[in-house]
PDB file of C-alpha atoms in Angstrom:
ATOM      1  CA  UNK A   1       0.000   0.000   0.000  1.00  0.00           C
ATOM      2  CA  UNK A   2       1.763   3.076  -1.241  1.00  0.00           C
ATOM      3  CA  UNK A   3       0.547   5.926   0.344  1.00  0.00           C
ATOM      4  CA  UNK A   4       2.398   8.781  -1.044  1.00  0.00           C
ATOM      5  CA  UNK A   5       2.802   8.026  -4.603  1.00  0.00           C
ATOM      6  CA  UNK A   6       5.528  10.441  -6.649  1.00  0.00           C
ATOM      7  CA  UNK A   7       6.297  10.771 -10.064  1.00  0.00           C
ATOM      8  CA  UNK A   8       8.384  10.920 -11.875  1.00  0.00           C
ATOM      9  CA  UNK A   9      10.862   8.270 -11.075  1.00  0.00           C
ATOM     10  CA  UNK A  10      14.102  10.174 -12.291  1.00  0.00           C
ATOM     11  CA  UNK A  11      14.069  13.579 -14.335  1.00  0.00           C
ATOM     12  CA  UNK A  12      16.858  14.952 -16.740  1.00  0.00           C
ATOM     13  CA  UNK A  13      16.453  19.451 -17.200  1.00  0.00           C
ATOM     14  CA  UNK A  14      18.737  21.961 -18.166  1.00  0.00           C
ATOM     15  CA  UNK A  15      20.402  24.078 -16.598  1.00  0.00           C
ATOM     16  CA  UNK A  16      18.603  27.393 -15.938  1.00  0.00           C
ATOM     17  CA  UNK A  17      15.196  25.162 -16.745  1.00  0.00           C
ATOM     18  CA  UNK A  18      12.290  23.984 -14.479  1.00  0.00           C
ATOM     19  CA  UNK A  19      11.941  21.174 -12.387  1.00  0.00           C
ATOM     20  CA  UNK A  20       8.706  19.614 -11.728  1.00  0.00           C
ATOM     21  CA  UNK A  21       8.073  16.745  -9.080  1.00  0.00           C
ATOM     22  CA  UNK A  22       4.889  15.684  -8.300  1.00  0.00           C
ATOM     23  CA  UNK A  23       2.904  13.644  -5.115  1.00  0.00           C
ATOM     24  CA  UNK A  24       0.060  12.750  -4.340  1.00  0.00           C
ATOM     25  CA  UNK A  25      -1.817  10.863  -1.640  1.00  0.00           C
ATOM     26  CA  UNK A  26      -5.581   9.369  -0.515  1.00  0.00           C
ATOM     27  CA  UNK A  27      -4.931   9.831   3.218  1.00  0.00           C
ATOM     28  CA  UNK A  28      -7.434  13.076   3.839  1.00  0.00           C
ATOM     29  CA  UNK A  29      -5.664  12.629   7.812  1.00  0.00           C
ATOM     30  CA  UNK A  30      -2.475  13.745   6.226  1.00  0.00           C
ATOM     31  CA  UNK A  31      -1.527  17.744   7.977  1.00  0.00           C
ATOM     32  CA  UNK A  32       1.898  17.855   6.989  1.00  0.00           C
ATOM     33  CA  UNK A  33       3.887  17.816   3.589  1.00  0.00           C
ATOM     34  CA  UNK A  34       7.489  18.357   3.767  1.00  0.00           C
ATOM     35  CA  UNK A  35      10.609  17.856   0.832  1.00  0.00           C
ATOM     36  CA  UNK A  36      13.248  15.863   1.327  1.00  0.00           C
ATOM     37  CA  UNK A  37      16.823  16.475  -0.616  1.00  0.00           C
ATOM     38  CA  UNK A  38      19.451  13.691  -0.379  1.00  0.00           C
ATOM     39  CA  UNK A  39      22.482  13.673  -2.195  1.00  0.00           C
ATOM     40  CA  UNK A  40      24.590  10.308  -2.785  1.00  0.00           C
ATOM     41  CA  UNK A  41      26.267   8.606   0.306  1.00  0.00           C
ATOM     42  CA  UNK A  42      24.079  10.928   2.389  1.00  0.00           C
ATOM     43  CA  UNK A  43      20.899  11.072   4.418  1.00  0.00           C
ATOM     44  CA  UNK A  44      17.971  12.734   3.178  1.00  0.00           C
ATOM     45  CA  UNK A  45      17.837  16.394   4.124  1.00  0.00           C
ATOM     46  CA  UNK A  46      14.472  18.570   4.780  1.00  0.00           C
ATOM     47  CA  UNK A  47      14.490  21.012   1.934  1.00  0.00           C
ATOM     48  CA  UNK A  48      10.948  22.792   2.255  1.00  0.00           C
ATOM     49  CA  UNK A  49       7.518  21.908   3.933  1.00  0.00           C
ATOM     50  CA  UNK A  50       4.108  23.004   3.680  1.00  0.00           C
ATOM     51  CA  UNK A  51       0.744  22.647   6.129  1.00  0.00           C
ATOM     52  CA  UNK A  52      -2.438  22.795   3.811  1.00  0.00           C
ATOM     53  CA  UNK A  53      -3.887  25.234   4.941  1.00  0.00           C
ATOM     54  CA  UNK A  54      -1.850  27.388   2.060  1.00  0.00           C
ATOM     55  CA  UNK A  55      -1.957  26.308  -1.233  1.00  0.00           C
ATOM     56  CA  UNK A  56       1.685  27.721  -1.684  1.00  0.00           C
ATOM     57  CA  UNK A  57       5.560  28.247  -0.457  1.00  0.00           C
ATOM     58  CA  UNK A  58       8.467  29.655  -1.611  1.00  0.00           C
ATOM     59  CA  UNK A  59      11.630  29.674  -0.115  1.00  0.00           C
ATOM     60  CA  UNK A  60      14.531  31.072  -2.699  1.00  0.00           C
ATOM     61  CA  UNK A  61      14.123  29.256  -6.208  1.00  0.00           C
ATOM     62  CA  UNK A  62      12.339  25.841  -4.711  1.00  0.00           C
ATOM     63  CA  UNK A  63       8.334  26.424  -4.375  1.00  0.00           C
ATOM     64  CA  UNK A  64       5.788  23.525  -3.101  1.00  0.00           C
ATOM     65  CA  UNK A  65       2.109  24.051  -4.898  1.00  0.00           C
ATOM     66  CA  UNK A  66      -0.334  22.194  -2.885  1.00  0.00           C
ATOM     67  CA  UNK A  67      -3.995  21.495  -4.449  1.00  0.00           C
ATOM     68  CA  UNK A  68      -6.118  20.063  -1.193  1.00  0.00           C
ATOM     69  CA  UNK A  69      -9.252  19.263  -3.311  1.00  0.00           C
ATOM     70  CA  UNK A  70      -6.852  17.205  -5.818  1.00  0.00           C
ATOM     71  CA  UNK A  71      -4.858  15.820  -2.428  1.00  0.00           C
ATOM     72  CA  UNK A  72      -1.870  16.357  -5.019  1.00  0.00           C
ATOM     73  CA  UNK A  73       1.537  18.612  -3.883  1.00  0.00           C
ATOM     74  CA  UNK A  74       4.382  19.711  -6.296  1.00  0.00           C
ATOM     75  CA  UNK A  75       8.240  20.527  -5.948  1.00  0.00           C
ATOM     76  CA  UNK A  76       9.286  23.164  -8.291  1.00  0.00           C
ATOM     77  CA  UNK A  77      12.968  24.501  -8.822  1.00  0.00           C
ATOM     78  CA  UNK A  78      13.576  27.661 -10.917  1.00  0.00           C
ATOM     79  CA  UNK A  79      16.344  28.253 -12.634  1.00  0.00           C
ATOM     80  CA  UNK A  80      18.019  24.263 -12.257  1.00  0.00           C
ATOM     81  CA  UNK A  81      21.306  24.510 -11.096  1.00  0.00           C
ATOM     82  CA  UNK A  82      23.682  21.113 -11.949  1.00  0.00           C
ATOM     83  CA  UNK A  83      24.302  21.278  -8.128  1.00  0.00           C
ATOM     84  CA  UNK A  84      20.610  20.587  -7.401  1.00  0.00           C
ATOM     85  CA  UNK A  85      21.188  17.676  -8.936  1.00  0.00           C
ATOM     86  CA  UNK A  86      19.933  14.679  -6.029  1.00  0.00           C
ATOM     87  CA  UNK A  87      17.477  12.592  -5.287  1.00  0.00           C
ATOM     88  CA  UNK A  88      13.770  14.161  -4.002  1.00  0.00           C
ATOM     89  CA  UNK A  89      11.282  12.879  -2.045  1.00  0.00           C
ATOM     90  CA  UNK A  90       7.942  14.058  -0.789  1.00  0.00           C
ATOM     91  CA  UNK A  91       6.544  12.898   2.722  1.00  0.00           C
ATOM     92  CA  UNK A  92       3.374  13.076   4.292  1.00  0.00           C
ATOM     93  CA  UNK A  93       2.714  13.005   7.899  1.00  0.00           C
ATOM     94  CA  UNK A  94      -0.761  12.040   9.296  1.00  0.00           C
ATOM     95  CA  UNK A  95      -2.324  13.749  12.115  1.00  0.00           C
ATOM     96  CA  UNK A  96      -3.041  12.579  15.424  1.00  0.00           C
ATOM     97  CA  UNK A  97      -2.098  12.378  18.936  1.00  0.00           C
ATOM     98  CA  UNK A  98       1.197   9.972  18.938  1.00  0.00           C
ATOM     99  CA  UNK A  99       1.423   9.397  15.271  1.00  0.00           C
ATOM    100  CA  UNK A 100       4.758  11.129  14.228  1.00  0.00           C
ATOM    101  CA  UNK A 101       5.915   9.405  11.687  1.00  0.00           C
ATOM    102  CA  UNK A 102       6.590  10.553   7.669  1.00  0.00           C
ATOM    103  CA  UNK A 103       5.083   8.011   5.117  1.00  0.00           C
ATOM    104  CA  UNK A 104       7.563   8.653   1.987  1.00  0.00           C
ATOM    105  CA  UNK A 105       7.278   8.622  -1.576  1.00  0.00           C
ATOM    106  CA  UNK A 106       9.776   6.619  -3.557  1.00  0.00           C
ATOM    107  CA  UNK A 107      11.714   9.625  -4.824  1.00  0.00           C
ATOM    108  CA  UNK A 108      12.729  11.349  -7.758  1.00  0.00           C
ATOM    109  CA  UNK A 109      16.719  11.526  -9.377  1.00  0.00           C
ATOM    110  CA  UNK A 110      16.928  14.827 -10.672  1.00  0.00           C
ATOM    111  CA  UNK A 111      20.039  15.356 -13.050  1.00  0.00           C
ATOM    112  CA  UNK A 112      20.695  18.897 -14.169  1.00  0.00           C
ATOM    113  CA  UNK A 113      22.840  19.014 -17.044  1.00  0.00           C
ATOM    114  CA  UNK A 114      24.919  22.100 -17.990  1.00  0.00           C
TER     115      UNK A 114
ATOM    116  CA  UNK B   1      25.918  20.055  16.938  1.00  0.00           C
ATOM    117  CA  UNK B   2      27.374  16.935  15.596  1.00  0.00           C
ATOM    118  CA  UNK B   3      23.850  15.792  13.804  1.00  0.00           C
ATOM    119  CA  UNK B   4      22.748  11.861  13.972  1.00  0.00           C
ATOM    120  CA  UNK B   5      25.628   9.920  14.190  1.00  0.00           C
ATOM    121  CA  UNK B   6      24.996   6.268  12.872  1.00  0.00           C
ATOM    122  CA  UNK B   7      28.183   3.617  12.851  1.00  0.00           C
ATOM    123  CA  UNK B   8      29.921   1.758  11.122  1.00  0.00           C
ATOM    124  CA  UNK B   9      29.307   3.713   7.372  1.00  0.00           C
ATOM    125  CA  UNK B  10      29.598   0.658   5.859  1.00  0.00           C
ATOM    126  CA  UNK B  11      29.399  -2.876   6.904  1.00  0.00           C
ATOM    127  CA  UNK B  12      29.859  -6.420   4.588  1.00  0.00           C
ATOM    128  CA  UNK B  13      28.961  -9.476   6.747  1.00  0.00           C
ATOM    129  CA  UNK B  14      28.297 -13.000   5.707  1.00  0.00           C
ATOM    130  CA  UNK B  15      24.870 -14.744   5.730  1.00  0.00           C
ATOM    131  CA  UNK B  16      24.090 -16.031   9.310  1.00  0.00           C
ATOM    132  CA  UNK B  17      26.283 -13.593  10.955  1.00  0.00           C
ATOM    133  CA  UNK B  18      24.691 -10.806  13.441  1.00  0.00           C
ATOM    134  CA  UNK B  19      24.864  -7.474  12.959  1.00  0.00           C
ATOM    135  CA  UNK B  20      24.408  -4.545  15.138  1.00  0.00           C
ATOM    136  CA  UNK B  21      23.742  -1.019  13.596  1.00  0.00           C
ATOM    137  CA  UNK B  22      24.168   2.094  16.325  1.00  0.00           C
ATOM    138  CA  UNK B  23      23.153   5.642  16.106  1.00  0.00           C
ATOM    139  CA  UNK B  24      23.207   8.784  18.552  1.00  0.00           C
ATOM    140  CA  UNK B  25      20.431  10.941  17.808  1.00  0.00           C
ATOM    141  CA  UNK B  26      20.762  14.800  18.487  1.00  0.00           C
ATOM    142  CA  UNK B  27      20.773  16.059  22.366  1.00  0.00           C
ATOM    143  CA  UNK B  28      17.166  17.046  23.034  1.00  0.00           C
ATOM    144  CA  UNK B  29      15.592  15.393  20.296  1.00  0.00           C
ATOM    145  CA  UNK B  30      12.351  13.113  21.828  1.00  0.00           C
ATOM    146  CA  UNK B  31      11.751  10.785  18.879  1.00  0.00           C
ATOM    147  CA  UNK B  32      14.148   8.564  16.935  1.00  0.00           C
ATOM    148  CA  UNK B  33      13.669   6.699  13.878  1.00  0.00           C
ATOM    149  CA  UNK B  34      14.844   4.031  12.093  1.00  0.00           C
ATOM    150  CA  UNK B  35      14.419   3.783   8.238  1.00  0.00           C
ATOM    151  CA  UNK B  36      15.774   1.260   5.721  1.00  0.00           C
ATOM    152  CA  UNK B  37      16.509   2.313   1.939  1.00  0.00           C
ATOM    153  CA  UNK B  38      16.692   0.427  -1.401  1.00  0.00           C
ATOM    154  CA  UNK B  39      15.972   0.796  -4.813  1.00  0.00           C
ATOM    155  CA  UNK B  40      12.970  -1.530  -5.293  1.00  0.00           C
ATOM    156  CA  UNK B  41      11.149  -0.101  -1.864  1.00  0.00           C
ATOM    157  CA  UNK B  42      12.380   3.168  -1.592  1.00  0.00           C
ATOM    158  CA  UNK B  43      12.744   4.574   2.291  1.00  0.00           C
ATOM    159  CA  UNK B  44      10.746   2.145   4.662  1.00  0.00           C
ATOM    160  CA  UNK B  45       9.732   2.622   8.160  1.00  0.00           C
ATOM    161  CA  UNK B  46      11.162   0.204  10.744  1.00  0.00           C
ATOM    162  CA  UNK B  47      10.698   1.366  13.864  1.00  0.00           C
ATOM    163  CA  UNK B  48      10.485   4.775  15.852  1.00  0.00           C
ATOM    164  CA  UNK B  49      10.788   5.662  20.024  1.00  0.00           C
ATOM    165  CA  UNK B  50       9.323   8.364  21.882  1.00  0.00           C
ATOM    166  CA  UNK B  51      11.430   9.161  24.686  1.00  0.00           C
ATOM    167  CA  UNK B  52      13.364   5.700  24.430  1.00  0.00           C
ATOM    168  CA  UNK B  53       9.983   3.536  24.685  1.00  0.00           C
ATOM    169  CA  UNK B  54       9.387   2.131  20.912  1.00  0.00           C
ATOM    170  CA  UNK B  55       6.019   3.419  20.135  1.00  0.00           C
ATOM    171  CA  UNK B  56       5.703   1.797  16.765  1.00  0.00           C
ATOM    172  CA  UNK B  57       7.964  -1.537  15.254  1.00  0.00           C
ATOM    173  CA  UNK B  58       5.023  -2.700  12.229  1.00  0.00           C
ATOM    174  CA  UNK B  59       7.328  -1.674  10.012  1.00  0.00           C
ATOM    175  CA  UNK B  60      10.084  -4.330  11.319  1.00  0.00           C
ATOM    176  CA  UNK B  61      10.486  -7.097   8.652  1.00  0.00           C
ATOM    177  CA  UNK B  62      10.548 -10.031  10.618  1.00  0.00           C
ATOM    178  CA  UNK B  63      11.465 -11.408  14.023  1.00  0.00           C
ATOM    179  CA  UNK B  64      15.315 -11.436  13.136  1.00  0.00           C
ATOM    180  CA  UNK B  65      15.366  -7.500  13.385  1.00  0.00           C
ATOM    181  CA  UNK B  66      15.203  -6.048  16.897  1.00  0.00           C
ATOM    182  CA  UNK B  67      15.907  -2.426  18.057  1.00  0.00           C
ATOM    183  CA  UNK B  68      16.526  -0.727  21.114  1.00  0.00           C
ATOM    184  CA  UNK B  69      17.180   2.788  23.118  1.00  0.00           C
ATOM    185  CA  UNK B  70      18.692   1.890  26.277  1.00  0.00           C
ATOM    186  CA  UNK B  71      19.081   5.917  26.707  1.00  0.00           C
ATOM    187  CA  UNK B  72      17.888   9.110  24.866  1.00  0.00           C
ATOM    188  CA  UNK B  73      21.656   9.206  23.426  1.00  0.00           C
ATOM    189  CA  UNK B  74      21.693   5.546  22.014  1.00  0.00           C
ATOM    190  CA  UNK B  75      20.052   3.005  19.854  1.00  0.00           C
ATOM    191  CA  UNK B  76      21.115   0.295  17.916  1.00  0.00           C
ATOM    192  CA  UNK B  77      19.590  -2.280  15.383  1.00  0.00           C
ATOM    193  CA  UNK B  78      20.203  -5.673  15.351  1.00  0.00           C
ATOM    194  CA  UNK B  79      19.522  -8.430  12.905  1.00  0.00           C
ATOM    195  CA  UNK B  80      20.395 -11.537  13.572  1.00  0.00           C
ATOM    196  CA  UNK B  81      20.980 -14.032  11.198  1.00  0.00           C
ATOM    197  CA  UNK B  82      21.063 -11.644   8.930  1.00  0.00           C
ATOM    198  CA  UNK B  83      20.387 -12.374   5.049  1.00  0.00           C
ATOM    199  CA  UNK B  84      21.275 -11.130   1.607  1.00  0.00           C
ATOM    200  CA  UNK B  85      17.932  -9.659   1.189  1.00  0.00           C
ATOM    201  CA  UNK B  86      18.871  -7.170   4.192  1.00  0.00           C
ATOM    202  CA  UNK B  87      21.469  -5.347   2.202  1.00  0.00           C
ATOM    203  CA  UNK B  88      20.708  -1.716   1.688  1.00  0.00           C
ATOM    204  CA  UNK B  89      21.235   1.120   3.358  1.00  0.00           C
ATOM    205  CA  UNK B  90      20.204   1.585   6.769  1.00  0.00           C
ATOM    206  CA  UNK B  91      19.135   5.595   8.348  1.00  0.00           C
ATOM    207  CA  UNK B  92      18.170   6.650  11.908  1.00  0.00           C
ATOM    208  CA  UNK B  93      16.769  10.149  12.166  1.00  0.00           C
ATOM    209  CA  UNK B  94      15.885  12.394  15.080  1.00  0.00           C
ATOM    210  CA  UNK B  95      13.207  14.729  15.565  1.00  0.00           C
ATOM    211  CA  UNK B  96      12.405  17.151  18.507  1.00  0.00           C
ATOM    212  CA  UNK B  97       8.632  16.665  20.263  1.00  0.00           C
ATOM    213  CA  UNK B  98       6.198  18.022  17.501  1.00  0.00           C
ATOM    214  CA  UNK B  99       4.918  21.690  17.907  1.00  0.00           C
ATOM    215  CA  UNK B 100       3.725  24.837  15.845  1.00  0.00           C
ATOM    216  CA  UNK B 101       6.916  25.457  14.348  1.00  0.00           C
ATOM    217  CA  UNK B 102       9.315  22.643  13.594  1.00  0.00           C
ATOM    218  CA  UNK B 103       8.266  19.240  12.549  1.00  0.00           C
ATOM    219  CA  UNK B 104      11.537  17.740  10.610  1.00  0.00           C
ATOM    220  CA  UNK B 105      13.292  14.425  10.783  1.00  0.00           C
ATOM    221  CA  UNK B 106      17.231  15.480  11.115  1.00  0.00           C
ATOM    222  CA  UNK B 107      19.188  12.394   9.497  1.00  0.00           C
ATOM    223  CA  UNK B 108      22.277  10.524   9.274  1.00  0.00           C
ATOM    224  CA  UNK B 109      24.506   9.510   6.564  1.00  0.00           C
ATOM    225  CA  UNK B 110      23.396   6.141   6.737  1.00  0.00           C
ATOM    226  CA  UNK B 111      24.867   2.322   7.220  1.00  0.00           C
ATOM    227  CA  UNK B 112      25.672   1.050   3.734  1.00  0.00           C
ATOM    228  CA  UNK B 113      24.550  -3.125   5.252  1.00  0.00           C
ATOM    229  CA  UNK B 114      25.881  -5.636   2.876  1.00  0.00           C
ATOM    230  CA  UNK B 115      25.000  -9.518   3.446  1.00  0.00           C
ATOM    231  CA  UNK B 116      27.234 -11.987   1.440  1.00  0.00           C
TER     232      UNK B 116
END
């Protein structure tokens, strides 16, 4: 049962380009949305995050869209930069007293190319 | 601050053998995590304490994992025998008590498990 299902699987833009990740989920318990960034031979790092009650947030060139009716989120980076080249995920985390815990999507490999 | 520490980085063992993963999650940090990551399943959770009591282990495979936090500086995960189907690469992350501002997993870099 995948929860959090993200597409696409591995992306190849430009430099200076767009990317585009998307998620989506089912779980209407779901509060919390963050971005995960992990480089190889590293551990995923937060990136961005978004609650949804807004249906957008920006911080620098990396923006998350959120569409509650659609229960679908997006990653975008302006201007692609060959060092955002990494692997993406999206995460959702359900709401609830006790229940911490992310439910990840199976990421995306971004590649950048000059 | 140091961030999760997880040892060894890498590991190679043979089938049967036992192997103990360790991590020390950040000072002041209430929950800890355990995730496993491969290619087919993508990041899984394992197993995650509140305050060193383990509050949820569904995720743990099967009866040769276990996992403990004898402290709230220390936990470690054991399999035992371990198989080649438990190579991948093994995270513990730490998160502070969840509140109005700050609700992220802090990670480490990971135990690269490989099961000949």
């Amino acid at each position: 049962q995948q929860q959090v299902k993200q597409s696409p699987q591995s992306l190849i833009v430009q430099k200076g380009g767009i990317s585009i990740i998307n998620c989506a989920y089912e779980n209407t318990a779901f509060d919390y949305f963050p971005w995960y960034q992990q480089f190889p031979g590293k551990g995923p790092a937060l990136l961005i995050a978004i609650r949804p009650d807004v249906s957008e947030k920006k911080e620098g060139r990396f923006t998350i869209s959120f569409n509650k009716s659609a229960k679908q989120f997006s990653l975008h980076i302006m201007d692609s930069q060959p060092g955002d080249s990494a692997t993406y995920f999206c995460a959702a985390r359900e709401a609830g007293a006790g229940s911490y815990q992310l439910t990840f999507g199976k990421g995306t490999k971004l590649s950048v190319i000059p | 601050d140091a961030g999760v520490i997880q040892s060894p980085r890498h590991e190679v063992t043979e089938m049967g053998q036992e192997v103990t993963l360790r991590c020390k999650p950040i000072s002041g940090h209430d929950y800890l995590f355990w995730y496993r990551q491969t290619m087919m399943r993508g990041l899984e959770l394992l197993i995650y304490f509140n305050n060193n009591v383990p509050i949820d282990d569904s995720g743990m495979p099967e009866d040769r994992f276990s996992a403990k936090m004898p402290n709230a500086s220390f936990s470690t995960l054991k399999i035992q025998p371990s198989e080649p189907r438990d190579s991948a690469v093994y995270f513990c992350a730490s998160s502070r008590r969840p509140g109005r501002g700050y609700y992220g997993y802090t990670f480490g870099s990971g135990t690269r498990l490989t099961v000949v």
